[in-house]
Amino acid sequence: MEEKPKQVAQWIIHSKRVVVFSGAGLSTESGIPDFRSPGGIWDRYNPEDFYFQNFLVSEASREKYWQMATEMYEPMKKAQPNLAHLAIAEMERFGKLDCVITQNIDGLHFKAGNSEEKVIQLHGTAMTVSCLNCGKRYDRDEIQERLRKGVKAPYCDDCGGPLKPATISFGQSMPERETEEAYHRSSLSDLFIVIGSSLVVQPAASMPLVAKRNGAKLVIINRDPTPYDNMADIVIHDQAGPIMASILEKVKEELEI
Ligand SMILES: [Zn+2]
């Protein structure tokens, strides 16, 4: 078991463009529930209420959406970065990180210390709210405070348009700039490390493929098997936190940091 982290550490040291791809597994290790798992929040709500089209046209849908979004936000706000987040932030400090492409909306990469320009948030962020009409952005806590005081569906101060967390909902298209950038960085990477993603949600799941096709080494660290395990150079089925901590320990030993 020691051999794999050691090999990954070597590759990190000798690679020029290391791209990390993070998914829900990383968030669950910080205590954020996986909303898609059985017994999760989706069992208590009707997913149809959360389609973007319905949000746009129905006040009732917007109210239900915000009710659920509030329930999801509470554990996210409290969550702290785990050992894997911290290891990825350290990689940036050592100059060993090209970027993190994340499917997560919880902002934990930033809490861990990664900078804005290193993190590509494919599914947006729950830490910000934006007006669907004029694009004005609000701090999430400020809007949650309005809800706490009894507002059921908040509207923009400037234009009266509906406010929504800046996350990508069902039926809402992926953010163009982020998606393009993520594909571009994937294609240029020489080491692509998947952390805590089961690689089933498209189009994100095809990014390791793009990296691999362009000659990158592919490492997958995930508790459960993924559809791409057979094409990976190293697969580790384990908790990401302790594994990433041990990899970084070896990187530091080697670089004498
Ligand atoms: Zn507005």
PDB file of C-alpha atoms and ligand atoms in Angstrom:
ATOM      1  CA  MET A   1       0.000   0.000   0.000  1.00  0.00           C
ATOM      2  CA  GLU A   2       2.935   2.343   0.686  1.00  0.00           C
ATOM      3  CA  GLU A   3       4.160   1.890  -2.868  1.00  0.00           C
ATOM      4  CA  LYS A   4       1.299   3.680  -4.615  1.00  0.00           C
ATOM      5  CA  PRO A   5       1.456   6.973  -2.670  1.00  0.00           C
ATOM      6  CA  LYS A   6       5.213   6.947  -3.169  1.00  0.00           C
ATOM      7  CA  GLN A   7       4.819   6.565  -6.923  1.00  0.00           C
ATOM      8  CA  VAL A   8       2.194   9.330  -7.094  1.00  0.00           C
ATOM      9  CA  ALA A   9       4.525  11.595  -5.090  1.00  0.00           C
ATOM     10  CA  GLN A  10       7.295  10.946  -7.624  1.00  0.00           C
ATOM     11  CA  TRP A  11       4.987  11.816 -10.491  1.00  0.00           C
ATOM     12  CA  ILE A  12       3.885  15.049  -8.777  1.00  0.00           C
ATOM     13  CA  ILE A  13       7.512  16.080  -8.357  1.00  0.00           C
ATOM     14  CA  HIS A  14       8.433  15.327 -11.964  1.00  0.00           C
ATOM     15  CA  SER A  15       5.297  16.599 -13.714  1.00  0.00           C
ATOM     16  CA  LYS A  16       4.897  20.081 -15.108  1.00  0.00           C
ATOM     17  CA  ARG A  17       1.133  20.407 -15.262  1.00  0.00           C
ATOM     18  CA  VAL A  18      -0.654  18.637 -12.451  1.00  0.00           C
ATOM     19  CA  VAL A  19      -4.440  18.872 -12.655  1.00  0.00           C
ATOM     20  CA  VAL A  20      -6.593  17.729  -9.729  1.00  0.00           C
ATOM     21  CA  PHE A  21     -10.208  16.791 -10.360  1.00  0.00           C
ATOM     22  CA  SER A  22     -12.385  16.698  -7.235  1.00  0.00           C
ATOM     23  CA  GLY A  23     -15.885  15.383  -6.618  1.00  0.00           C
ATOM     24  CA  ALA A  24     -18.520  14.710  -3.969  1.00  0.00           C
ATOM     25  CA  GLY A  25     -16.409  12.121  -2.124  1.00  0.00           C
ATOM     26  CA  LEU A  26     -14.095  14.905  -1.039  1.00  0.00           C
ATOM     27  CA  SER A  27     -16.998  16.857   0.444  1.00  0.00           C
ATOM     28  CA  THR A  28     -18.472  13.875   2.279  1.00  0.00           C
ATOM     29  CA  GLU A  29     -15.131  13.409   4.031  1.00  0.00           C
ATOM     30  CA  SER A  30     -15.696  16.903   5.427  1.00  0.00           C
ATOM     31  CA  GLY A  31     -19.096  15.848   6.741  1.00  0.00           C
ATOM     32  CA  ILE A  32     -21.240  17.279   3.939  1.00  0.00           C
ATOM     33  CA  PRO A  33     -23.964  14.749   3.109  1.00  0.00           C
ATOM     34  CA  ASP A  34     -24.058  13.356  -0.418  1.00  0.00           C
ATOM     35  CA  PHE A  35     -27.437  14.609  -1.555  1.00  0.00           C
ATOM     36  CA  ARG A  36     -27.864  11.847  -4.105  1.00  0.00           C
ATOM     37  CA  SER A  37     -27.410   8.976  -1.667  1.00  0.00           C
ATOM     38  CA  PRO A  38     -30.432   7.002  -0.341  1.00  0.00           C
ATOM     39  CA  GLY A  39     -32.039   8.708   2.635  1.00  0.00           C
ATOM     40  CA  GLY A  40     -30.591  11.974   1.336  1.00  0.00           C
ATOM     41  CA  ILE A  41     -32.389  15.212   0.873  1.00  0.00           C
ATOM     42  CA  TRP A  42     -33.812  14.216  -2.514  1.00  0.00           C
ATOM     43  CA  ASP A  43     -36.031  11.641  -0.872  1.00  0.00           C
ATOM     44  CA  ARG A  44     -37.929  14.415   0.874  1.00  0.00           C
ATOM     45  CA  TYR A  45     -38.408  16.748  -2.075  1.00  0.00           C
ATOM     46  CA  ASN A  46     -39.822  16.407  -5.559  1.00  0.00           C
ATOM     47  CA  PRO A  47     -36.918  16.852  -7.985  1.00  0.00           C
ATOM     48  CA  GLU A  48     -39.294  18.457 -10.502  1.00  0.00           C
ATOM     49  CA  ASP A  49     -39.551  21.466  -8.252  1.00  0.00           C
ATOM     50  CA  PHE A  50     -35.889  22.063  -8.846  1.00  0.00           C
ATOM     51  CA  TYR A  51     -35.730  22.136 -12.609  1.00  0.00           C
ATOM     52  CA  PHE A  52     -34.379  25.441 -13.763  1.00  0.00           C
ATOM     53  CA  GLN A  53     -37.369  26.031 -16.074  1.00  0.00           C
ATOM     54  CA  ASN A  54     -39.768  25.749 -13.134  1.00  0.00           C
ATOM     55  CA  PHE A  55     -37.659  28.055 -11.017  1.00  0.00           C
ATOM     56  CA  LEU A  56     -37.921  30.685 -13.747  1.00  0.00           C
ATOM     57  CA  VAL A  57     -41.698  30.579 -14.072  1.00  0.00           C
ATOM     58  CA  SER A  58     -43.159  29.543 -10.718  1.00  0.00           C
ATOM     59  CA  GLU A  59     -43.091  31.391  -7.422  1.00  0.00           C
ATOM     60  CA  ALA A  60     -44.073  28.158  -5.636  1.00  0.00           C
ATOM     61  CA  SER A  61     -41.073  26.333  -7.178  1.00  0.00           C
ATOM     62  CA  ARG A  62     -38.753  29.142  -6.132  1.00  0.00           C
ATOM     63  CA  GLU A  63     -40.009  28.914  -2.565  1.00  0.00           C
ATOM     64  CA  LYS A  64     -39.519  25.137  -2.467  1.00  0.00           C
ATOM     65  CA  TYR A  65     -36.115  25.503  -4.058  1.00  0.00           C
ATOM     66  CA  TRP A  66     -34.979  27.965  -1.408  1.00  0.00           C
ATOM     67  CA  GLN A  67     -36.347  25.757   1.360  1.00  0.00           C
ATOM     68  CA  MET A  68     -34.231  22.851   0.122  1.00  0.00           C
ATOM     69  CA  ALA A  69     -31.229  25.044  -0.680  1.00  0.00           C
ATOM     70  CA  THR A  70     -31.285  26.369   2.883  1.00  0.00           C
ATOM     71  CA  GLU A  71     -31.299  22.837   4.251  1.00  0.00           C
ATOM     72  CA  MET A  72     -28.316  21.947   2.043  1.00  0.00           C
ATOM     73  CA  TYR A  73     -26.439  25.116   2.889  1.00  0.00           C
ATOM     74  CA  GLU A  74     -26.319  24.649   6.666  1.00  0.00           C
ATOM     75  CA  PRO A  75     -23.844  21.697   6.720  1.00  0.00           C
ATOM     76  CA  MET A  76     -21.813  23.317   3.918  1.00  0.00           C
ATOM     77  CA  LYS A  77     -21.355  26.540   5.831  1.00  0.00           C
ATOM     78  CA  LYS A  78     -20.111  24.654   8.893  1.00  0.00           C
ATOM     79  CA  ALA A  79     -17.841  22.213   7.036  1.00  0.00           C
ATOM     80  CA  GLN A  80     -14.076  22.482   7.320  1.00  0.00           C
ATOM     81  CA  PRO A  81     -11.496  21.378   4.730  1.00  0.00           C
ATOM     82  CA  ASN A  82     -10.113  17.877   5.326  1.00  0.00           C
ATOM     83  CA  LEU A  83      -6.586  16.530   4.841  1.00  0.00           C
ATOM     84  CA  ALA A  84      -7.070  16.122   1.093  1.00  0.00           C
ATOM     85  CA  HIS A  85      -8.207  19.744   0.627  1.00  0.00           C
ATOM     86  CA  LEU A  86      -5.213  20.873   2.661  1.00  0.00           C
ATOM     87  CA  ALA A  87      -2.834  18.718   0.623  1.00  0.00           C
ATOM     88  CA  ILE A  88      -4.161  20.229  -2.616  1.00  0.00           C
ATOM     89  CA  ALA A  89      -3.684  23.737  -1.180  1.00  0.00           C
ATOM     90  CA  GLU A  90      -0.114  22.812  -0.270  1.00  0.00           C
ATOM     91  CA  MET A  91       0.499  21.648  -3.831  1.00  0.00           C
ATOM     92  CA  GLU A  92      -0.381  25.157  -4.977  1.00  0.00           C
ATOM     93  CA  ARG A  93       2.077  26.654  -2.488  1.00  0.00           C
ATOM     94  CA  PHE A  94       4.864  24.383  -3.785  1.00  0.00           C
ATOM     95  CA  GLY A  95       4.090  25.405  -7.351  1.00  0.00           C
ATOM     96  CA  LYS A  96       2.975  21.843  -8.134  1.00  0.00           C
ATOM     97  CA  LEU A  97      -0.623  22.586  -9.088  1.00  0.00           C
ATOM     98  CA  ASP A  98      -1.846  23.730 -12.479  1.00  0.00           C
ATOM     99  CA  CYS A  99      -5.475  23.852 -11.333  1.00  0.00           C
ATOM    100  CA  VAL A 100      -8.266  22.090  -9.477  1.00  0.00           C
ATOM    101  CA  ILE A 101     -11.340  21.249 -11.520  1.00  0.00           C
ATOM    102  CA  THR A 102     -14.154  20.658  -9.057  1.00  0.00           C
ATOM    103  CA  GLN A 103     -17.701  19.362  -9.208  1.00  0.00           C
ATOM    104  CA  ASN A 104     -18.232  20.612  -5.655  1.00  0.00           C
ATOM    105  CA  ILE A 105     -20.139  23.771  -4.782  1.00  0.00           C
ATOM    106  CA  ASP A 106     -19.082  24.102  -1.137  1.00  0.00           C
ATOM    107  CA  GLY A 107     -16.088  26.428  -1.512  1.00  0.00           C
ATOM    108  CA  LEU A 108     -13.862  24.143   0.599  1.00  0.00           C
ATOM    109  CA  HIS A 109     -10.872  24.444  -1.760  1.00  0.00           C
ATOM    110  CA  PHE A 110     -10.841  28.167  -0.976  1.00  0.00           C
ATOM    111  CA  LYS A 111     -11.242  27.581   2.758  1.00  0.00           C
ATOM    112  CA  ALA A 112      -8.212  25.277   2.507  1.00  0.00           C
ATOM    113  CA  GLY A 113      -6.164  28.065   0.942  1.00  0.00           C
ATOM    114  CA  ASN A 114      -6.340  27.597  -2.838  1.00  0.00           C
ATOM    115  CA  SER A 115      -6.563  30.859  -4.751  1.00  0.00           C
ATOM    116  CA  GLU A 116      -9.433  31.936  -7.016  1.00  0.00           C
ATOM    117  CA  GLU A 117      -7.463  31.549 -10.230  1.00  0.00           C
ATOM    118  CA  LYS A 118      -6.504  27.937  -9.455  1.00  0.00           C
ATOM    119  CA  VAL A 119     -10.014  26.571  -8.954  1.00  0.00           C
ATOM    120  CA  ILE A 120     -12.467  25.875 -11.780  1.00  0.00           C
ATOM    121  CA  GLN A 121     -15.953  25.339 -10.338  1.00  0.00           C
ATOM    122  CA  LEU A 122     -17.817  23.304 -12.942  1.00  0.00           C
ATOM    123  CA  HIS A 123     -21.109  23.313 -11.087  1.00  0.00           C
ATOM    124  CA  GLY A 124     -20.885  26.847  -9.740  1.00  0.00           C
ATOM    125  CA  THR A 125     -20.813  27.797  -6.079  1.00  0.00           C
ATOM    126  CA  ALA A 126     -23.312  27.775  -3.227  1.00  0.00           C
ATOM    127  CA  MET A 127     -21.381  30.526  -1.461  1.00  0.00           C
ATOM    128  CA  THR A 128     -22.733  33.184  -3.809  1.00  0.00           C
ATOM    129  CA  VAL A 129     -26.241  34.123  -4.942  1.00  0.00           C
ATOM    130  CA  SER A 130     -26.899  35.774  -8.268  1.00  0.00           C
ATOM    131  CA  CYS A 131     -29.776  37.619  -9.899  1.00  0.00           C
ATOM    132  CA  LEU A 132     -31.052  35.679 -12.907  1.00  0.00           C
ATOM    133  CA  ASN A 133     -32.095  38.924 -14.568  1.00  0.00           C
ATOM    134  CA  CYS A 134     -29.208  41.390 -14.183  1.00  0.00           C
ATOM    135  CA  GLY A 135     -26.451  39.111 -12.871  1.00  0.00           C
ATOM    136  CA  LYS A 136     -25.840  41.081  -9.661  1.00  0.00           C
ATOM    137  CA  ARG A 137     -24.076  38.901  -7.097  1.00  0.00           C
ATOM    138  CA  TYR A 138     -24.771  38.702  -3.377  1.00  0.00           C
ATOM    139  CA  ASP A 139     -23.040  37.026  -0.484  1.00  0.00           C
ATOM    140  CA  ARG A 140     -24.917  33.841   0.417  1.00  0.00           C
ATOM    141  CA  ASP A 141     -25.101  34.601   4.139  1.00  0.00           C
ATOM    142  CA  GLU A 142     -26.726  37.950   3.460  1.00  0.00           C
ATOM    143  CA  ILE A 143     -29.516  36.259   1.514  1.00  0.00           C
ATOM    144  CA  GLN A 144     -29.894  33.464   4.083  1.00  0.00           C
ATOM    145  CA  GLU A 145     -30.442  36.189   6.666  1.00  0.00           C
ATOM    146  CA  ARG A 146     -33.380  37.492   4.625  1.00  0.00           C
ATOM    147  CA  LEU A 147     -34.838  33.975   4.539  1.00  0.00           C
ATOM    148  CA  ARG A 148     -34.366  33.611   8.255  1.00  0.00           C
ATOM    149  CA  LYS A 149     -36.429  36.748   8.700  1.00  0.00           C
ATOM    150  CA  GLY A 150     -39.312  35.241   6.744  1.00  0.00           C
ATOM    151  CA  VAL A 151     -38.641  35.950   3.056  1.00  0.00           C
ATOM    152  CA  LYS A 152     -39.561  32.782   1.135  1.00  0.00           C
ATOM    153  CA  ALA A 153     -38.154  33.593  -2.303  1.00  0.00           C
ATOM    154  CA  PRO A 154     -35.700  36.517  -2.438  1.00  0.00           C
ATOM    155  CA  TYR A 155     -35.572  39.080  -5.258  1.00  0.00           C
ATOM    156  CA  CYS A 156     -32.913  41.470  -6.549  1.00  0.00           C
ATOM    157  CA  ASP A 157     -32.599  44.889  -4.877  1.00  0.00           C
ATOM    158  CA  ASP A 158     -31.717  46.537  -8.164  1.00  0.00           C
ATOM    159  CA  CYS A 159     -34.064  45.022 -10.731  1.00  0.00           C
ATOM    160  CA  GLY A 160     -36.529  42.782  -8.872  1.00  0.00           C
ATOM    161  CA  GLY A 161     -35.332  39.655 -10.732  1.00  0.00           C
ATOM    162  CA  PRO A 162     -35.353  36.251  -8.990  1.00  0.00           C
ATOM    163  CA  LEU A 163     -32.273  35.390  -6.923  1.00  0.00           C
ATOM    164  CA  LYS A 164     -30.764  31.914  -7.017  1.00  0.00           C
ATOM    165  CA  PRO A 165     -27.598  30.362  -5.528  1.00  0.00           C
ATOM    166  CA  ALA A 166     -24.871  30.481  -8.185  1.00  0.00           C
ATOM    167  CA  THR A 167     -24.955  26.706  -8.648  1.00  0.00           C
ATOM    168  CA  ILE A 168     -25.876  24.791 -11.786  1.00  0.00           C
ATOM    169  CA  SER A 169     -29.362  23.280 -11.444  1.00  0.00           C
ATOM    170  CA  PHE A 170     -31.062  20.489 -13.362  1.00  0.00           C
ATOM    171  CA  GLY A 171     -31.893  21.790 -16.799  1.00  0.00           C
ATOM    172  CA  GLN A 172     -29.440  24.677 -16.560  1.00  0.00           C
ATOM    173  CA  SER A 173     -26.545  24.588 -18.998  1.00  0.00           C
ATOM    174  CA  MET A 174     -22.988  24.117 -17.778  1.00  0.00           C
ATOM    175  CA  PRO A 175     -21.007  27.357 -17.475  1.00  0.00           C
ATOM    176  CA  GLU A 176     -19.352  27.757 -20.872  1.00  0.00           C
ATOM    177  CA  ARG A 177     -16.140  29.476 -19.851  1.00  0.00           C
ATOM    178  CA  GLU A 178     -15.409  27.071 -16.970  1.00  0.00           C
ATOM    179  CA  THR A 179     -16.201  23.976 -19.010  1.00  0.00           C
ATOM    180  CA  GLU A 180     -13.973  25.081 -21.881  1.00  0.00           C
ATOM    181  CA  GLU A 181     -11.168  26.030 -19.538  1.00  0.00           C
ATOM    182  CA  ALA A 182     -11.425  22.674 -17.752  1.00  0.00           C
ATOM    183  CA  TYR A 183     -11.185  20.729 -21.021  1.00  0.00           C
ATOM    184  CA  HIS A 184      -8.283  22.875 -22.133  1.00  0.00           C
ATOM    185  CA  ARG A 185      -6.326  22.366 -18.898  1.00  0.00           C
ATOM    186  CA  SER A 186      -7.120  18.645 -18.944  1.00  0.00           C
ATOM    187  CA  SER A 187      -5.740  18.296 -22.451  1.00  0.00           C
ATOM    188  CA  LEU A 188      -2.493  20.054 -21.482  1.00  0.00           C
ATOM    189  CA  SER A 189      -1.929  18.201 -18.207  1.00  0.00           C
ATOM    190  CA  ASP A 190       0.789  15.594 -17.806  1.00  0.00           C
ATOM    191  CA  LEU A 191      -0.566  14.270 -14.509  1.00  0.00           C
ATOM    192  CA  PHE A 192      -4.292  14.110 -13.822  1.00  0.00           C
ATOM    193  CA  ILE A 193      -5.380  13.153 -10.302  1.00  0.00           C
ATOM    194  CA  VAL A 194      -9.034  12.317  -9.644  1.00  0.00           C
ATOM    195  CA  ILE A 195      -9.951  12.678  -5.976  1.00  0.00           C
ATOM    196  CA  GLY A 196     -13.308  11.599  -4.577  1.00  0.00           C
ATOM    197  CA  SER A 197     -15.280  11.413  -7.793  1.00  0.00           C
ATOM    198  CA  SER A 198     -17.092   8.345  -9.069  1.00  0.00           C
ATOM    199  CA  LEU A 199     -16.764   9.845 -12.572  1.00  0.00           C
ATOM    200  CA  VAL A 200     -20.359   9.246 -13.595  1.00  0.00           C
ATOM    201  CA  VAL A 201     -21.676  12.803 -14.065  1.00  0.00           C
ATOM    202  CA  GLN A 202     -21.062  14.077 -17.613  1.00  0.00           C
ATOM    203  CA  PRO A 203     -19.467  16.040 -19.142  1.00  0.00           C
ATOM    204  CA  ALA A 204     -17.039  16.271 -16.232  1.00  0.00           C
ATOM    205  CA  ALA A 205     -16.436  12.536 -16.230  1.00  0.00           C
ATOM    206  CA  SER A 206     -14.878  12.648 -19.684  1.00  0.00           C
ATOM    207  CA  MET A 207     -12.084  14.989 -18.574  1.00  0.00           C
ATOM    208  CA  PRO A 208      -9.751  12.245 -17.329  1.00  0.00           C
ATOM    209  CA  LEU A 209     -10.229  10.642 -20.731  1.00  0.00           C
ATOM    210  CA  VAL A 210      -9.157  13.834 -22.487  1.00  0.00           C
ATOM    211  CA  ALA A 211      -6.089  14.051 -20.257  1.00  0.00           C
ATOM    212  CA  LYS A 212      -5.174  10.412 -20.799  1.00  0.00           C
ATOM    213  CA  ARG A 213      -5.615  10.663 -24.567  1.00  0.00           C
ATOM    214  CA  ASN A 214      -3.173  13.567 -24.607  1.00  0.00           C
ATOM    215  CA  GLY A 215      -0.516  11.609 -22.785  1.00  0.00           C
ATOM    216  CA  ALA A 216      -1.147  12.421 -19.105  1.00  0.00           C
ATOM    217  CA  LYS A 217      -0.683   9.864 -16.371  1.00  0.00           C
ATOM    218  CA  LEU A 218      -4.012   9.184 -14.687  1.00  0.00           C
ATOM    219  CA  VAL A 219      -4.378   8.601 -10.940  1.00  0.00           C
ATOM    220  CA  ILE A 220      -7.763   7.817  -9.376  1.00  0.00           C
ATOM    221  CA  ILE A 221      -8.258   8.066  -5.619  1.00  0.00           C
ATOM    222  CA  ASN A 222     -11.845   7.168  -4.764  1.00  0.00           C
ATOM    223  CA  ARG A 223     -13.523   4.967  -2.168  1.00  0.00           C
ATOM    224  CA  ASP A 224     -15.488   3.033  -4.795  1.00  0.00           C
ATOM    225  CA  PRO A 225     -14.566   1.747  -8.260  1.00  0.00           C
ATOM    226  CA  THR A 226     -15.137   4.102 -11.206  1.00  0.00           C
ATOM    227  CA  PRO A 227     -15.793   3.376 -14.905  1.00  0.00           C
ATOM    228  CA  TYR A 228     -12.284   4.661 -15.705  1.00  0.00           C
ATOM    229  CA  ASP A 229     -10.302   2.512 -13.279  1.00  0.00           C
ATOM    230  CA  ASN A 230      -9.100   0.179 -16.013  1.00  0.00           C
ATOM    231  CA  MET A 231      -7.395   2.976 -17.941  1.00  0.00           C
ATOM    232  CA  ALA A 232      -5.782   4.602 -14.898  1.00  0.00           C
ATOM    233  CA  ASP A 233      -2.055   4.238 -14.178  1.00  0.00           C
ATOM    234  CA  ILE A 234      -2.728   4.016 -10.455  1.00  0.00           C
ATOM    235  CA  VAL A 235      -6.025   3.381  -8.664  1.00  0.00           C
ATOM    236  CA  ILE A 236      -6.420   3.719  -4.892  1.00  0.00           C
ATOM    237  CA  HIS A 237      -9.771   2.731  -3.367  1.00  0.00           C
ATOM    238  CA  ASP A 238      -9.606   4.521  -0.054  1.00  0.00           C
ATOM    239  CA  GLN A 239     -10.459   7.699   1.847  1.00  0.00           C
ATOM    240  CA  ALA A 240      -8.884  10.646   0.070  1.00  0.00           C
ATOM    241  CA  GLY A 241      -7.774  12.539   3.194  1.00  0.00           C
ATOM    242  CA  PRO A 242      -5.191  10.138   4.662  1.00  0.00           C
ATOM    243  CA  ILE A 243      -3.964   9.084   1.204  1.00  0.00           C
ATOM    244  CA  MET A 244      -3.364  12.650   0.020  1.00  0.00           C
ATOM    245  CA  ALA A 245      -1.682  13.507   3.322  1.00  0.00           C
ATOM    246  CA  SER A 246       0.714  10.593   2.900  1.00  0.00           C
ATOM    247  CA  ILE A 247       1.434  11.527  -0.731  1.00  0.00           C
ATOM    248  CA  LEU A 248       2.234  15.116   0.259  1.00  0.00           C
ATOM    249  CA  GLU A 249       4.426  13.931   3.104  1.00  0.00           C
ATOM    250  CA  LYS A 250       6.503  12.031   0.546  1.00  0.00           C
ATOM    251  CA  VAL A 251       6.603  14.986  -1.836  1.00  0.00           C
ATOM    252  CA  LYS A 252       7.922  17.182   0.981  1.00  0.00           C
ATOM    253  CA  GLU A 253      10.545  14.622   2.036  1.00  0.00           C
ATOM    254  CA  GLU A 254      11.791  14.403  -1.504  1.00  0.00           C
ATOM    255  CA  LEU A 255      11.834  18.163  -2.088  1.00  0.00           C
ATOM    256  CA  GLU A 256      13.275  18.685   1.405  1.00  0.00           C
ATOM    257  CA  ILE A 257      10.588  21.199   2.333  1.00  0.00           C
TER     258      ILE A 257
HETATM  259 ZN    ZN B   1     -31.071  42.042 -10.657  1.00  0.00          ZN
END
